[in-house]
mmCIF file of C-alpha atoms in Angstrom:
data_model
loop_
_atom_site.group_PDB
_atom_site.id
_atom_site.type_symbol
_atom_site.label_atom_id
_atom_site.label_comp_id
_atom_site.label_asym_id
_atom_site.label_seq_id
_atom_site.Cartn_x
_atom_site.Cartn_y
_atom_site.Cartn_z
ATOM 1 C CA UNK H 1 0.000 0.000 0.000
ATOM 2 C CA UNK H 2 2.794 2.406 0.952
ATOM 3 C CA UNK H 3 4.723 1.514 -2.214
ATOM 4 C CA UNK H 4 1.689 2.334 -4.381
ATOM 5 C CA UNK H 5 1.302 5.676 -2.589
ATOM 6 C CA UNK H 6 5.001 6.446 -3.168
ATOM 7 C CA UNK H 7 4.645 5.628 -6.879
ATOM 8 C CA UNK H 8 1.652 7.980 -7.144
ATOM 9 C CA UNK H 9 3.563 10.733 -5.348
ATOM 10 C CA UNK H 10 6.531 10.303 -7.701
ATOM 11 C CA UNK H 11 4.193 10.322 -10.680
ATOM 12 C CA UNK H 12 2.570 13.535 -9.428
ATOM 13 C CA UNK H 13 6.023 15.112 -8.934
ATOM 14 C CA UNK H 14 7.002 14.126 -12.467
ATOM 15 C CA UNK H 15 3.805 15.604 -13.827
ATOM 16 C CA UNK H 16 4.374 18.795 -11.840
ATOM 17 C CA UNK H 17 7.954 18.937 -13.114
ATOM 18 C CA UNK H 18 6.751 18.545 -16.700
ATOM 19 C CA UNK H 19 4.455 21.519 -16.204
ATOM 20 C CA UNK H 20 6.957 23.679 -14.331
ATOM 21 C CA UNK H 21 9.995 23.075 -16.526
ATOM 22 C CA UNK H 22 8.620 25.049 -19.502
ATOM 23 C CA UNK H 23 7.744 27.907 -17.136
ATOM 24 C CA UNK H 24 11.281 27.950 -15.723
ATOM 25 C CA UNK H 25 12.804 27.815 -19.203
ATOM 26 C CA UNK H 26 10.420 30.532 -20.392
ATOM 27 C CA UNK H 27 11.563 32.648 -17.451
ATOM 28 C CA UNK H 28 15.220 32.164 -18.334
ATOM 29 C CA UNK H 29 14.600 33.005 -21.986
ATOM 30 C CA UNK H 30 12.534 35.934 -20.784
ATOM 31 C CA UNK H 31 15.447 37.235 -18.733
ATOM 32 C CA UNK H 32 17.666 37.117 -21.801
ATOM 33 C CA UNK H 33 14.951 38.750 -23.920
ATOM 34 C CA UNK H 34 14.504 41.419 -21.281
ATOM 35 C CA UNK H 35 18.236 42.085 -21.393
ATOM 36 C CA UNK H 36 18.092 42.458 -25.174
ATOM 37 C CA UNK H 37 14.973 44.620 -24.878
ATOM 38 C CA UNK H 38 16.365 46.871 -22.128
ATOM 39 C CA UNK H 39 19.777 47.253 -23.759
ATOM 40 C CA UNK H 40 18.201 48.254 -27.066
ATOM 41 C CA UNK H 41 15.743 50.583 -25.293
ATOM 42 C CA UNK H 42 18.476 52.329 -23.330
ATOM 43 C CA UNK H 43 20.748 52.616 -26.364
ATOM 44 C CA UNK H 44 17.962 53.994 -28.535
ATOM 45 C CA UNK H 45 16.634 56.488 -25.988
ATOM 46 C CA UNK H 46 20.214 57.493 -25.178
ATOM 47 C CA UNK H 47 20.703 58.197 -28.881
ATOM 48 C CA UNK H 48 17.679 60.493 -28.877
ATOM 49 C CA UNK H 49 15.038 58.141 -30.312
ATOM 50 C CA UNK H 50 11.596 58.982 -28.813
ATOM 51 C CA UNK H 51 10.837 56.528 -26.019
ATOM 52 C CA UNK H 52 7.699 55.008 -27.563
ATOM 53 C CA UNK H 53 9.526 54.370 -30.851
ATOM 54 C CA UNK H 54 12.437 52.914 -28.878
ATOM 55 C CA UNK H 55 9.945 50.729 -26.988
ATOM 56 C CA UNK H 56 8.565 49.215 -30.191
ATOM 57 C CA UNK H 57 11.996 48.564 -31.723
ATOM 58 C CA UNK H 58 13.421 47.123 -28.491
ATOM 59 C CA UNK H 59 10.474 44.803 -27.946
ATOM 60 C CA UNK H 60 10.650 43.553 -31.528
ATOM 61 C CA UNK H 61 14.324 42.655 -31.072
ATOM 62 C CA UNK H 62 13.436 40.733 -27.922
ATOM 63 C CA UNK H 63 10.570 39.014 -29.766
ATOM 64 C CA UNK H 64 12.863 37.696 -32.480
ATOM 65 C CA UNK H 65 15.171 36.241 -29.851
ATOM 66 C CA UNK H 66 12.177 34.872 -27.975
ATOM 67 C CA UNK H 67 10.703 33.044 -30.940
ATOM 68 C CA UNK H 68 13.824 31.083 -31.752
ATOM 69 C CA UNK H 69 14.781 30.220 -28.165
ATOM 70 C CA UNK H 70 11.259 29.371 -26.972
ATOM 71 C CA UNK H 71 10.534 27.281 -30.037
ATOM 72 C CA UNK H 72 13.732 25.267 -29.919
ATOM 73 C CA UNK H 73 14.528 25.110 -26.199
ATOM 74 C CA UNK H 74 11.609 26.056 -23.944
ATOM 75 C CA UNK H 75 8.792 24.213 -25.688
ATOM 76 C CA UNK H 76 10.997 21.951 -27.845
ATOM 77 C CA UNK H 77 8.692 22.304 -30.799
ATOM 78 C CA UNK H 78 9.747 19.709 -33.357
ATOM 79 C CA UNK H 79 7.143 20.310 -36.011
ATOM 80 C CA UNK H 80 7.898 22.296 -39.124
ATOM 81 C CA UNK H 81 7.568 26.000 -38.710
ATOM 82 C CA UNK H 82 4.313 26.975 -40.265
ATOM 83 C CA UNK H 83 2.872 30.330 -41.086
ATOM 84 C CA UNK H 84 0.107 29.651 -38.568
ATOM 85 C CA UNK H 85 2.620 29.187 -35.719
ATOM 86 C CA UNK H 86 4.584 32.287 -36.691
ATOM 87 C CA UNK H 87 1.393 34.325 -37.101
ATOM 88 C CA UNK H 88 0.148 33.205 -33.682
ATOM 89 C CA UNK H 89 3.493 33.980 -32.089
ATOM 90 C CA UNK H 90 3.600 37.479 -33.517
ATOM 91 C CA UNK H 91 -0.076 38.055 -32.673
ATOM 92 C CA UNK H 92 0.538 37.165 -29.003
ATOM 93 C CA UNK H 93 3.607 39.374 -28.989
ATOM 94 C CA UNK H 94 1.682 42.260 -30.583
ATOM 95 C CA UNK H 95 -0.858 41.996 -27.775
ATOM 96 C CA UNK H 96 1.987 41.906 -25.265
ATOM 97 C CA UNK H 97 3.633 44.887 -26.976
ATOM 98 C CA UNK H 98 0.379 46.850 -26.909
ATOM 99 C CA UNK H 99 -0.132 46.127 -23.211
ATOM 100 C CA UNK H 100 3.460 46.987 -22.306
ATOM 101 C CA UNK H 101 3.423 50.180 -24.391
ATOM 102 C CA UNK H 102 0.157 51.408 -22.874
ATOM 103 C CA UNK H 103 1.432 50.582 -19.376
ATOM 104 C CA UNK H 104 4.768 52.312 -20.056
ATOM 105 C CA UNK H 105 2.987 55.415 -21.358
ATOM 106 C CA UNK H 106 0.626 55.452 -18.377
ATOM 107 C CA UNK H 107 3.359 54.855 -15.787
ATOM 108 C CA UNK H 108 5.643 57.526 -17.244
ATOM 109 C CA UNK H 109 3.129 60.189 -18.279
ATOM 110 C CA UNK H 110 0.384 59.784 -15.691
ATOM 111 C CA UNK H 111 2.225 58.439 -12.672
ATOM 112 C CA UNK H 112 5.491 60.264 -13.331
ATOM 113 C CA UNK H 113 7.591 57.141 -12.926
ATOM 114 C CA UNK H 114 11.114 57.126 -14.363
ATOM 115 C CA UNK H 115 11.276 55.385 -17.755
ATOM 116 C CA UNK H 116 13.245 52.417 -16.431
ATOM 117 C CA UNK H 117 10.774 51.820 -13.582
ATOM 118 C CA UNK H 118 7.817 52.062 -15.963
ATOM 119 C CA UNK H 119 9.556 49.768 -18.425
ATOM 120 C CA UNK H 120 10.162 47.154 -15.703
ATOM 121 C CA UNK H 121 6.541 47.240 -14.556
ATOM 122 C CA UNK H 122 5.187 47.107 -18.106
ATOM 123 C CA UNK H 123 7.484 44.240 -19.070
ATOM 124 C CA UNK H 124 6.545 42.229 -15.980
ATOM 125 C CA UNK H 125 2.829 42.598 -16.609
ATOM 126 C CA UNK H 126 3.006 41.733 -20.288
ATOM 127 C CA UNK H 127 5.205 38.679 -19.652
ATOM 128 C CA UNK H 128 2.251 36.748 -18.243
ATOM 129 C CA UNK H 129 0.214 37.333 -21.395
ATOM 130 C CA UNK H 130 3.160 36.225 -23.470
ATOM 131 C CA UNK H 131 3.756 33.020 -21.491
ATOM 132 C CA UNK H 132 0.119 31.931 -21.499
ATOM 133 C CA UNK H 133 -0.246 32.589 -25.205
ATOM 134 C CA UNK H 134 3.018 30.859 -26.094
ATOM 135 C CA UNK H 135 2.456 27.866 -23.833
ATOM 136 C CA UNK H 136 -1.185 27.177 -24.550
ATOM 137 C CA UNK H 137 -1.730 28.503 -28.057
ATOM 138 C CA UNK H 138 1.462 28.946 -30.089
ATOM 139 C CA UNK H 139 3.740 26.090 -28.980
ATOM 140 C CA UNK H 140 1.180 23.779 -27.400
ATOM 141 C CA UNK H 141 2.960 20.947 -25.639
ATOM 142 C CA UNK H 142 1.486 17.548 -26.375
ATOM 143 C CA UNK H 143 -0.197 15.931 -23.411
ATOM 144 C CA UNK H 144 0.362 12.238 -22.766
ATOM 145 C CA UNK H 145 -2.549 10.054 -23.790
ATOM 146 C CA UNK H 146 -4.936 9.261 -21.009
ATOM 147 C CA UNK H 147 -3.891 12.177 -18.815
ATOM 148 C CA UNK H 148 -5.601 15.467 -18.284
ATOM 149 C CA UNK H 149 -3.499 18.569 -17.894
ATOM 150 C CA UNK H 150 -4.767 20.720 -15.067
#
């Protein structure tokens, strides 16, 4: 009886690990993307590019990095790249970009936050949209037969 319970507990841990691993990887890729995004943003604004234009360019650079790393490493997508996958990925990232840009504008203009603080807050908020869309819509991970993903 105890052995059966231990096997179930190990199975549950494995299932939890299978669900958490993509989130951890997504977070690591996200940190790298954020570094690319922030570096580009700071370079562009430092060079005199208006901050909203710099925001769009910087996010797009991070998105390109994100697509390739999340596809190949985070979600280990092995299917051929299709236009549907790429379109979905860019659609999710456009939503994320819109949310982060509106939040950046609001935080800087309305709340008077420094650009870097507003950028951090906006990036954090939009990351959740990006993860959910990537995980459950763009790079859907196959679920083992006979198991329900909760």
